[in-house]
PDB file of C-alpha atoms and ligand atoms in Angstrom:
ATOM      1  CA  MET B 200      46.685  67.508 -22.356  1.00 77.00           C
ATOM      2  CA  ASP B 201      44.880  69.627 -19.093  1.00 93.00           C
ATOM      3  CA  TYR B 202      43.210  66.071 -17.971  1.00 96.00           C
ATOM      4  CA  GLU B 203      42.178  67.823 -14.179  1.00 97.00           C
ATOM      5  CA  THR B 204      40.288  70.748 -16.050  1.00 97.00           C
ATOM      6  CA  LEU B 205      38.290  67.372 -18.464  1.00 97.00           C
ATOM      7  CA  ARG B 206      38.296  65.873 -15.311  1.00 98.00           C
ATOM      8  CA  ASN B 207      36.434  68.696 -13.228  1.00 98.00           C
ATOM      9  CA  LYS B 208      34.094  69.393 -16.487  1.00 98.00           C
ATOM     10  CA  MET B 209      33.479  65.362 -16.448  1.00 98.00           C
ATOM     11  CA  VAL B 210      32.230  65.533 -12.807  1.00 98.00           C
ATOM     12  CA  GLN B 211      30.255  68.279 -13.177  1.00 98.00           C
ATOM     13  CA  GLU B 212      28.403  67.613 -16.677  1.00 98.00           C
ATOM     14  CA  GLN B 213      28.439  64.225 -16.709  1.00 98.00           C
ATOM     15  CA  LEU B 214      27.536  63.252 -12.771  1.00 98.00           C
ATOM     16  CA  ILE B 215      26.064  66.229 -10.988  1.00 98.00           C
ATOM     17  CA  SER B 216      24.040  67.516 -13.578  1.00 98.00           C
ATOM     18  CA  ARG B 217      22.646  64.141 -14.130  1.00 97.00           C
ATOM     19  CA  GLY B 218      21.640  63.812  -9.831  1.00 97.00           C
ATOM     20  CA  ILE B 219      24.730  62.140  -8.811  1.00 97.00           C
ATOM     21  CA  GLN B 220      24.997  63.330  -5.369  1.00 96.00           C
ATOM     22  CA  GLY B 221      27.396  62.970  -1.943  1.00 97.00           C
ATOM     23  CA  GLU B 222      30.628  64.377  -1.092  1.00 97.00           C
ATOM     24  CA  ALA B 223      32.695  61.669  -1.264  1.00 98.00           C
ATOM     25  CA  LEU B 224      31.666  60.030  -4.090  1.00 98.00           C
ATOM     26  CA  LEU B 225      32.035  63.376  -5.924  1.00 98.00           C
ATOM     27  CA  GLN B 226      35.477  63.591  -4.337  1.00 98.00           C
ATOM     28  CA  ALA B 227      36.510  60.509  -5.489  1.00 98.00           C
ATOM     29  CA  PHE B 228      35.697  60.785  -9.034  1.00 98.00           C
ATOM     30  CA  LEU B 229      37.489  64.084  -8.806  1.00 98.00           C
ATOM     31  CA  ARG B 230      40.921  62.691  -7.510  1.00 97.00           C
ATOM     32  CA  ILE B 231      41.483  59.296  -9.377  1.00 98.00           C
ATOM     33  CA  PRO B 232      42.990  59.633 -12.676  1.00 98.00           C
ATOM     34  CA  ARG B 233      40.675  57.981 -15.001  1.00 98.00           C
ATOM     35  CA  HIS B 234      43.109  58.809 -18.162  1.00 98.00           C
ATOM     36  CA  LEU B 235      46.276  56.398 -16.600  1.00 98.00           C
ATOM     37  CA  PHE B 236      43.167  53.341 -17.015  1.00 98.00           C
ATOM     38  CA  ILE B 237      43.030  54.035 -20.429  1.00 97.00           C
ATOM     39  CA  PRO B 238      44.897  52.494 -23.755  1.00 96.00           C
ATOM     40  CA  GLU B 239      47.579  55.404 -24.776  1.00 95.00           C
ATOM     41  CA  THR B 240      45.573  55.843 -28.516  1.00 95.00           C
ATOM     42  CA  LEU B 241      42.175  56.259 -26.490  1.00 96.00           C
ATOM     43  CA  LYS B 242      43.729  58.596 -23.821  1.00 95.00           C
ATOM     44  CA  ILE B 243      41.890  61.638 -25.585  1.00 94.00           C
ATOM     45  CA  ASN B 244      38.844  60.428 -24.848  1.00 97.00           C
ATOM     46  CA  ALA B 245      39.359  59.240 -21.139  1.00 98.00           C
ATOM     47  CA  TYR B 246      36.884  61.642 -19.613  1.00 98.00           C
ATOM     48  CA  SER B 247      33.960  61.364 -22.563  1.00 97.00           C
ATOM     49  CA  ASP B 248      31.050  60.371 -21.894  1.00 97.00           C
ATOM     50  CA  PHE B 249      31.035  56.607 -23.216  1.00 96.00           C
ATOM     51  CA  PRO B 250      32.719  53.544 -22.659  1.00 96.00           C
ATOM     52  CA  LEU B 251      36.041  52.747 -24.058  1.00 96.00           C
ATOM     53  CA  ALA B 252      38.260  49.578 -25.428  1.00 96.00           C
ATOM     54  CA  ILE B 253      41.029  48.598 -22.661  1.00 96.00           C
ATOM     55  CA  GLY B 254      41.804  45.150 -24.650  1.00 95.00           C
ATOM     56  CA  GLU B 255      40.719  41.602 -24.819  1.00 95.00           C
ATOM     57  CA  GLY B 256      36.881  42.815 -26.645  1.00 94.00           C
ATOM     58  CA  GLN B 257      36.443  44.547 -23.115  1.00 95.00           C
ATOM     59  CA  THR B 258      35.516  47.931 -22.210  1.00 95.00           C
ATOM     60  CA  ILE B 259      35.808  50.646 -19.219  1.00 96.00           C
ATOM     61  CA  SER B 260      32.397  51.558 -18.557  1.00 95.00           C
ATOM     62  CA  GLN B 261      31.078  55.179 -19.455  1.00 96.00           C
ATOM     63  CA  PRO B 262      31.814  57.651 -16.284  1.00 98.00           C
ATOM     64  CA  TYR B 263      28.321  58.142 -15.537  1.00 98.00           C
ATOM     65  CA  ILE B 264      27.266  54.642 -15.075  1.00 97.00           C
ATOM     66  CA  VAL B 265      30.428  54.047 -12.493  1.00 98.00           C
ATOM     67  CA  ALA B 266      28.966  56.805 -10.469  1.00 98.00           C
ATOM     68  CA  LEU B 267      25.557  55.346 -10.450  1.00 98.00           C
ATOM     69  CA  MET B 268      26.696  51.733  -9.489  1.00 98.00           C
ATOM     70  CA  THR B 269      28.962  52.820  -6.734  1.00 98.00           C
ATOM     71  CA  LYS B 270      26.079  55.423  -5.706  1.00 98.00           C
ATOM     72  CA  GLN B 271      24.317  52.510  -5.087  1.00 97.00           C
ATOM     73  CA  LEU B 272      26.239  50.679  -2.942  1.00 98.00           C
ATOM     74  CA  ASP B 273      26.253  53.193  -0.168  1.00 98.00           C
ATOM     75  CA  LEU B 274      29.639  53.095   0.768  1.00 98.00           C
ATOM     76  CA  THR B 275      30.658  54.863   4.292  1.00 97.00           C
ATOM     77  CA  GLY B 276      34.323  53.674   4.404  1.00 98.00           C
ATOM     78  CA  ASN B 277      34.210  50.300   6.306  1.00 98.00           C
ATOM     79  CA  GLU B 278      32.851  48.056   3.869  1.00 98.00           C
ATOM     80  CA  LYS B 279      34.172  44.623   2.638  1.00 98.00           C
ATOM     81  CA  VAL B 280      33.584  44.334  -0.890  1.00 98.00           C
ATOM     82  CA  LEU B 281      33.588  42.263  -3.575  1.00 98.00           C
ATOM     83  CA  GLU B 282      34.016  43.322  -7.357  1.00 98.00           C
ATOM     84  CA  ILE B 283      33.060  40.952 -10.504  1.00 98.00           C
ATOM     85  CA  GLY B 284      34.994  42.630 -13.353  1.00 98.00           C
ATOM     86  CA  SER B 285      38.429  44.186 -12.923  1.00 98.00           C
ATOM     87  CA  GLY B 286      38.471  45.445 -16.135  1.00 98.00           C
ATOM     88  CA  SER B 287      40.914  48.828 -16.299  1.00 98.00           C
ATOM     89  CA  GLY B 288      40.574  48.587 -12.454  1.00 98.00           C
ATOM     90  CA  TYR B 289      38.979  52.446 -12.531  1.00 98.00           C
ATOM     91  CA  GLN B 290      35.685  50.809 -10.667  1.00 98.00           C
ATOM     92  CA  THR B 291      38.027  49.101  -8.197  1.00 98.00           C
ATOM     93  CA  ALA B 292      39.989  52.630  -7.681  1.00 98.00           C
ATOM     94  CA  ILE B 293      36.754  53.998  -6.594  1.00 98.00           C
ATOM     95  CA  LEU B 294      35.764  51.620  -4.631  1.00 98.00           C
ATOM     96  CA  SER B 295      39.023  51.670  -2.773  1.00 98.00           C
ATOM     97  CA  GLU B 296      38.707  55.003  -2.395  1.00 98.00           C
ATOM     98  CA  LEU B 297      35.248  54.854  -0.360  1.00 98.00           C
ATOM     99  CA  SER B 298      35.439  51.600   1.188  1.00 98.00           C
ATOM    100  CA  LYS B 299      37.813  49.704   3.629  1.00 98.00           C
ATOM    101  CA  GLN B 300      39.041  46.690   1.824  1.00 98.00           C
ATOM    102  CA  VAL B 301      38.141  45.692  -1.908  1.00 98.00           C
ATOM    103  CA  PHE B 302      38.558  41.932  -3.455  1.00 98.00           C
ATOM    104  CA  SER B 303      38.505  42.097  -7.418  1.00 98.00           C
ATOM    105  CA  ILE B 304      37.929  39.261  -9.985  1.00 98.00           C
ATOM    106  CA  GLU B 305      39.250  39.394 -13.872  1.00 98.00           C
ATOM    107  CA  ARG B 306      38.996  36.701 -16.029  1.00 98.00           C
ATOM    108  CA  PHE B 307      41.961  38.173 -18.251  1.00 98.00           C
ATOM    109  CA  GLU B 308      45.337  37.866 -16.736  1.00 98.00           C
ATOM    110  CA  SER B 309      46.660  40.748 -19.072  1.00 98.00           C
ATOM    111  CA  LEU B 310      44.053  43.339 -17.749  1.00 98.00           C
ATOM    112  CA  ALA B 311      44.245  42.109 -13.897  1.00 98.00           C
ATOM    113  CA  LYS B 312      48.129  42.805 -14.267  1.00 98.00           C
ATOM    114  CA  LYS B 313      47.642  46.155 -15.927  1.00 98.00           C
ATOM    115  CA  ALA B 314      45.007  47.219 -13.456  1.00 98.00           C
ATOM    116  CA  ALA B 315      47.244  45.837 -10.435  1.00 98.00           C
ATOM    117  CA  SER B 316      50.295  47.894 -11.697  1.00 98.00           C
ATOM    118  CA  VAL B 317      48.256  51.220 -12.137  1.00 98.00           C
ATOM    119  CA  LEU B 318      46.306  51.144  -8.889  1.00 98.00           C
ATOM    120  CA  ALA B 319      50.074  50.033  -6.946  1.00 97.00           C
ATOM    121  CA  ASP B 320      51.379  53.224  -8.598  1.00 97.00           C
ATOM    122  CA  LEU B 321      48.402  55.107  -7.469  1.00 97.00           C
ATOM    123  CA  GLY B 322      49.542  53.693  -4.167  1.00 96.00           C
ATOM    124  CA  ARG B 323      46.011  52.162  -3.447  1.00 95.00           C
ATOM    125  CA  ASN B 324      46.629  49.338  -0.279  1.00 94.00           C
ATOM    126  CA  ASN B 325      43.423  47.869   0.132  1.00 98.00           C
ATOM    127  CA  ILE B 326      42.622  46.357  -3.036  1.00 98.00           C
ATOM    128  CA  GLN B 327      43.510  42.047  -4.030  1.00 98.00           C
ATOM    129  CA  PHE B 328      43.486  40.887  -7.324  1.00 98.00           C
ATOM    130  CA  ARG B 329      42.767  37.275  -8.094  1.00 98.00           C
ATOM    131  CA  VAL B 330      42.643  36.262 -11.841  1.00 98.00           C
ATOM    132  CA  GLY B 331      39.859  33.558 -12.549  1.00 98.00           C
ATOM    133  CA  ASP B 332      36.061  33.291 -12.605  1.00 98.00           C
ATOM    134  CA  GLY B 333      34.580  35.464 -10.600  1.00 98.00           C
ATOM    135  CA  SER B 334      30.697  33.973 -10.985  1.00 98.00           C
ATOM    136  CA  VAL B 335      31.838  31.551  -7.763  1.00 98.00           C
ATOM    137  CA  GLY B 336      32.648  34.895  -5.813  1.00 98.00           C
ATOM    138  CA  TRP B 337      35.874  34.469  -3.264  1.00 98.00           C
ATOM    139  CA  GLN B 338      34.512  32.340  -0.528  1.00 98.00           C
ATOM    140  CA  GLU B 339      37.957  32.270   1.698  1.00 98.00           C
ATOM    141  CA  GLU B 340      36.925  35.710   2.199  1.00 98.00           C
ATOM    142  CA  ALA B 341      32.824  36.232   2.463  1.00 98.00           C
ATOM    143  CA  PRO B 342      30.951  37.088   3.419  1.00 98.00           C
ATOM    144  CA  PHE B 343      31.050  40.759   1.445  1.00 98.00           C
ATOM    145  CA  ASP B 344      28.988  43.744   2.782  1.00 98.00           C
ATOM    146  CA  ARG B 345      28.902  44.740  -0.987  1.00 98.00           C
ATOM    147  CA  ILE B 346      29.394  43.099  -4.318  1.00 98.00           C
ATOM    148  CA  ILE B 347      29.443  44.921  -7.660  1.00 98.00           C
ATOM    149  CA  VAL B 348      29.482  42.867 -10.730  1.00 98.00           C
ATOM    150  CA  THR B 349      30.111  44.813 -13.958  1.00 98.00           C
ATOM    151  CA  ALA B 350      29.871  42.181 -16.163  1.00 97.00           C
ATOM    152  CA  ALA B 351      26.164  40.686 -17.461  1.00 97.00           C
ATOM    153  CA  SER B 352      24.275  37.528 -16.820  1.00 97.00           C
ATOM    154  CA  PRO B 353      20.450  36.311 -17.677  1.00 97.00           C
ATOM    155  CA  LYS B 354      20.667  35.520 -13.534  1.00 97.00           C
ATOM    156  CA  VAL B 355      22.818  36.985 -10.376  1.00 98.00           C
ATOM    157  CA  PRO B 356      24.945  34.114  -9.639  1.00 98.00           C
ATOM    158  CA  ALA B 357      24.031  31.672  -6.626  1.00 98.00           C
ATOM    159  CA  PRO B 358      27.161  31.887  -4.998  1.00 98.00           C
ATOM    160  CA  LEU B 359      27.254  35.316  -5.252  1.00 98.00           C
ATOM    161  CA  ILE B 360      23.865  36.044  -3.144  1.00 98.00           C
ATOM    162  CA  GLU B 361      25.435  32.957  -0.500  1.00 97.00           C
ATOM    163  CA  GLN B 362      28.772  35.398   0.220  1.00 98.00           C
ATOM    164  CA  LEU B 363      26.552  38.469   0.409  1.00 98.00           C
ATOM    165  CA  LYS B 364      25.997  39.535   4.070  1.00 98.00           C
ATOM    166  CA  GLU B 365      22.757  39.944   5.933  1.00 97.00           C
ATOM    167  CA  GLY B 366      22.404  43.545   5.197  1.00 97.00           C
ATOM    168  CA  GLY B 367      24.304  43.608   2.173  1.00 98.00           C
ATOM    169  CA  LYS B 368      23.733  45.091  -1.379  1.00 98.00           C
ATOM    170  CA  LEU B 369      24.641  43.698  -4.478  1.00 98.00           C
ATOM    171  CA  ILE B 370      24.414  45.345  -7.676  1.00 98.00           C
ATOM    172  CA  MET B 371      24.896  43.616 -11.355  1.00 98.00           C
ATOM    173  CA  PRO B 372      23.275  44.069 -14.707  1.00 98.00           C
ATOM    174  CA  VAL B 373      21.091  41.342 -15.306  1.00 98.00           C
ATOM    175  CA  GLY B 374      19.582  40.262 -18.756  1.00 97.00           C
ATOM    176  CA  GLU B 375      20.329  38.951 -22.198  1.00 92.00           C
ATOM    177  CA  SER B 376      23.287  40.337 -24.485  1.00 88.00           C
ATOM    178  CA  TYR B 377      22.880  43.727 -25.336  1.00 85.00           C
ATOM    179  CA  SER B 378      19.872  44.405 -23.038  1.00 91.00           C
ATOM    180  CA  GLN B 379      20.134  44.063 -19.571  1.00 97.00           C
ATOM    181  CA  MET B 380      18.364  45.868 -16.405  1.00 98.00           C
ATOM    182  CA  LEU B 381      20.779  47.323 -13.972  1.00 98.00           C
ATOM    183  CA  THR B 382      19.622  45.474 -10.710  1.00 98.00           C
ATOM    184  CA  LYS B 383      20.029  46.089  -6.840  1.00 98.00           C
ATOM    185  CA  ILE B 384      19.441  42.992  -4.667  1.00 98.00           C
ATOM    186  CA  GLU B 385      19.208  43.900  -0.477  1.00 98.00           C
ATOM    187  CA  LYS B 386      19.231  40.777   1.658  1.00 97.00           C
ATOM    188  CA  ILE B 387      17.168  41.588   4.453  1.00 96.00           C
ATOM    189  CA  ASN B 388      16.241  39.510   7.023  1.00 93.00           C
ATOM    190  CA  GLY B 389      17.571  36.412   4.736  1.00 88.00           C
ATOM    191  CA  LYS B 390      15.243  37.628   2.459  1.00 95.00           C
ATOM    192  CA  LEU B 391      16.092  39.544  -1.016  1.00 96.00           C
ATOM    193  CA  ILE B 392      15.044  43.102  -2.402  1.00 98.00           C
ATOM    194  CA  SER B 393      15.329  43.469  -5.976  1.00 98.00           C
ATOM    195  CA  THR B 394      15.088  46.785  -7.111  1.00 98.00           C
ATOM    196  CA  ASP B 395      15.291  47.767 -11.179  1.00 98.00           C
ATOM    197  CA  ILE B 396      17.927  51.099 -11.389  1.00 97.00           C
ATOM    198  CA  CYS B 397      18.002  51.340 -15.031  1.00 95.00           C
ATOM    199  CA  ALA B 398      18.581  49.794 -18.685  1.00 95.00           C
ATOM    200  CA  CYS B 399      21.929  49.327 -19.514  1.00 94.00           C
ATOM    201  CA  VAL B 400      24.786  46.965 -22.145  1.00 93.00           C
ATOM    202  CA  PHE B 401      27.668  45.363 -20.399  1.00 95.00           C
ATOM    203  CA  VAL B 402      29.839  42.705 -21.383  1.00 94.00           C
ATOM    204  CA  PRO B 403      28.796  39.222 -20.549  1.00 96.00           C
ATOM    205  CA  LEU B 404      29.836  37.581 -17.184  1.00 97.00           C
ATOM    206  CA  VAL B 405      31.850  34.604 -18.614  1.00 97.00           C
ATOM    207  CA  GLY B 406      31.657  31.431 -15.990  1.00 97.00           C
ATOM    208  CA  LYS B 407      30.144  28.719 -14.386  1.00 97.00           C
ATOM    209  CA  PHE B 408      27.629  30.732 -13.141  1.00 97.00           C
ATOM    210  CA  GLY B 409      27.292  33.248 -15.563  1.00 97.00           C
ATOM    211  CA  ILE B 410      27.071  32.731 -19.408  1.00 95.00           C
ATOM    212  CA  LYS B 411      29.025  29.277 -20.584  1.00 87.00           C
ATOM    213  CA  LYS B 412      30.221  30.812 -23.489  1.00 77.00           C
ATOM    214  CA  GLU B 413      31.212  34.494 -25.651  1.00 68.00           C
TER     215      GLU B 413
HETATM  216  N1  LIG D 166      34.613  47.946 -14.100  1.00 55.01           N
HETATM  217  C1  LIG D 166      35.576  47.448 -15.402  1.00 55.01           C
HETATM  218  C2  LIG D 166      34.369  47.339 -16.181  1.00 55.01           C
HETATM  219  C3  LIG D 166      35.267  46.238 -17.071  1.00 55.01           C
HETATM  220  S1  LIG D 166      33.999  45.143 -18.012  1.00 55.01           S
HETATM  221  C4  LIG D 166      36.251  48.738 -15.824  1.00 55.01           C
HETATM  222  O1  LIG D 166      35.983  49.783 -14.865  1.00 55.01           O
HETATM  223  O2  LIG D 166      37.194  48.894 -16.434  1.00 55.01           O
HETATM  224  C5  LIG D 166      33.792  43.899 -17.655  1.00 55.01           C
HETATM  225  C6  LIG D 166      35.568  42.889 -17.296  1.00 55.01           C
HETATM  226  O3  LIG D 166      34.129  41.861 -16.698  1.00 55.01           O
HETATM  227  C7  LIG D 166      35.806  42.749 -18.287  1.00 55.01           C
HETATM  228  O4  LIG D 166      37.522  42.692 -18.067  1.00 55.01           O
HETATM  229  C8  LIG D 166      35.641  41.116 -18.514  1.00 55.01           C
HETATM  230  O5  LIG D 166      36.746  40.377 -18.969  1.00 55.01           O
HETATM  231  C9  LIG D 166      35.458  40.780 -17.151  1.00 55.01           C
HETATM  232  N2  LIG D 166      34.802  39.547 -16.611  1.00 55.01           N
HETATM  233  C10 LIG D 166      33.524  38.883 -17.832  1.00 55.01           C
HETATM  234  N3  LIG D 166      33.278  37.918 -17.016  1.00 55.01           N
HETATM  235  C11 LIG D 166      34.150  37.446 -15.733  1.00 55.01           C
HETATM  236  C12 LIG D 166      34.063  36.602 -14.821  1.00 55.01           C
HETATM  237  N4  LIG D 166      33.554  35.142 -14.674  1.00 55.01           N
HETATM  238  N5  LIG D 166      34.987  36.864 -13.794  1.00 55.01           N
HETATM  239  C13 LIG D 166      35.530  37.571 -13.655  1.00 55.01           C
HETATM  240  N6  LIG D 166      36.048  38.802 -14.569  1.00 55.01           N
HETATM  241  C14 LIG D 166      34.884  38.568 -15.597  1.00 55.01           C
END
């Protein structure tokens, strides 16, 4: 399979044609081999316009959603980023291309191990992984310039708001199962400014400050 052709097509038809802009951002999507993050049997759909199963009942988001969330973070290359929900590690790879340092938390050890191994093979060396409940954040490394949560909960976990730097941005799907609003939060002069981006559906953020049970 010619993955490079499929990848170019994905960027053109799913990202650029839907209004995703930014040279560095688009380059990251052209560079990162998405098929390496997809289970063997689903690789044929690695560049398709929908989410895919990655094991443990979890999913890798559709490319457009990964791009949309990343775009909202306005990364310049200097940021310290916290990601909750490493999953396949694909979003982590994109973040690692566009920021200085990425700290990524995943509750399933099997997924975190796989993601870490693919990213190590790709030579990414600005990422640290942790297995555990990301709804409590990563206190020792706080504050963060940017926080991205790729799992949904009715409220943004309070520890994540605390661990967001002044002037920082957080993006997360907020809402009930099967119906959420992708929400951007900016911390400006100590106040939180919230912007609705679009309706979306993500797997639940299972944890102390998220949803208590799956
Ligand atoms: N960004 C991922 C999408 C993963 S789906 C990708 O590109 O593949 C969301 C992930 O969040 C799942 O892997 C799920 O296990 C994880 N997750 C859910 N609740 C979590 C929590 N409290 N802490 C850390 N990870 C969590």
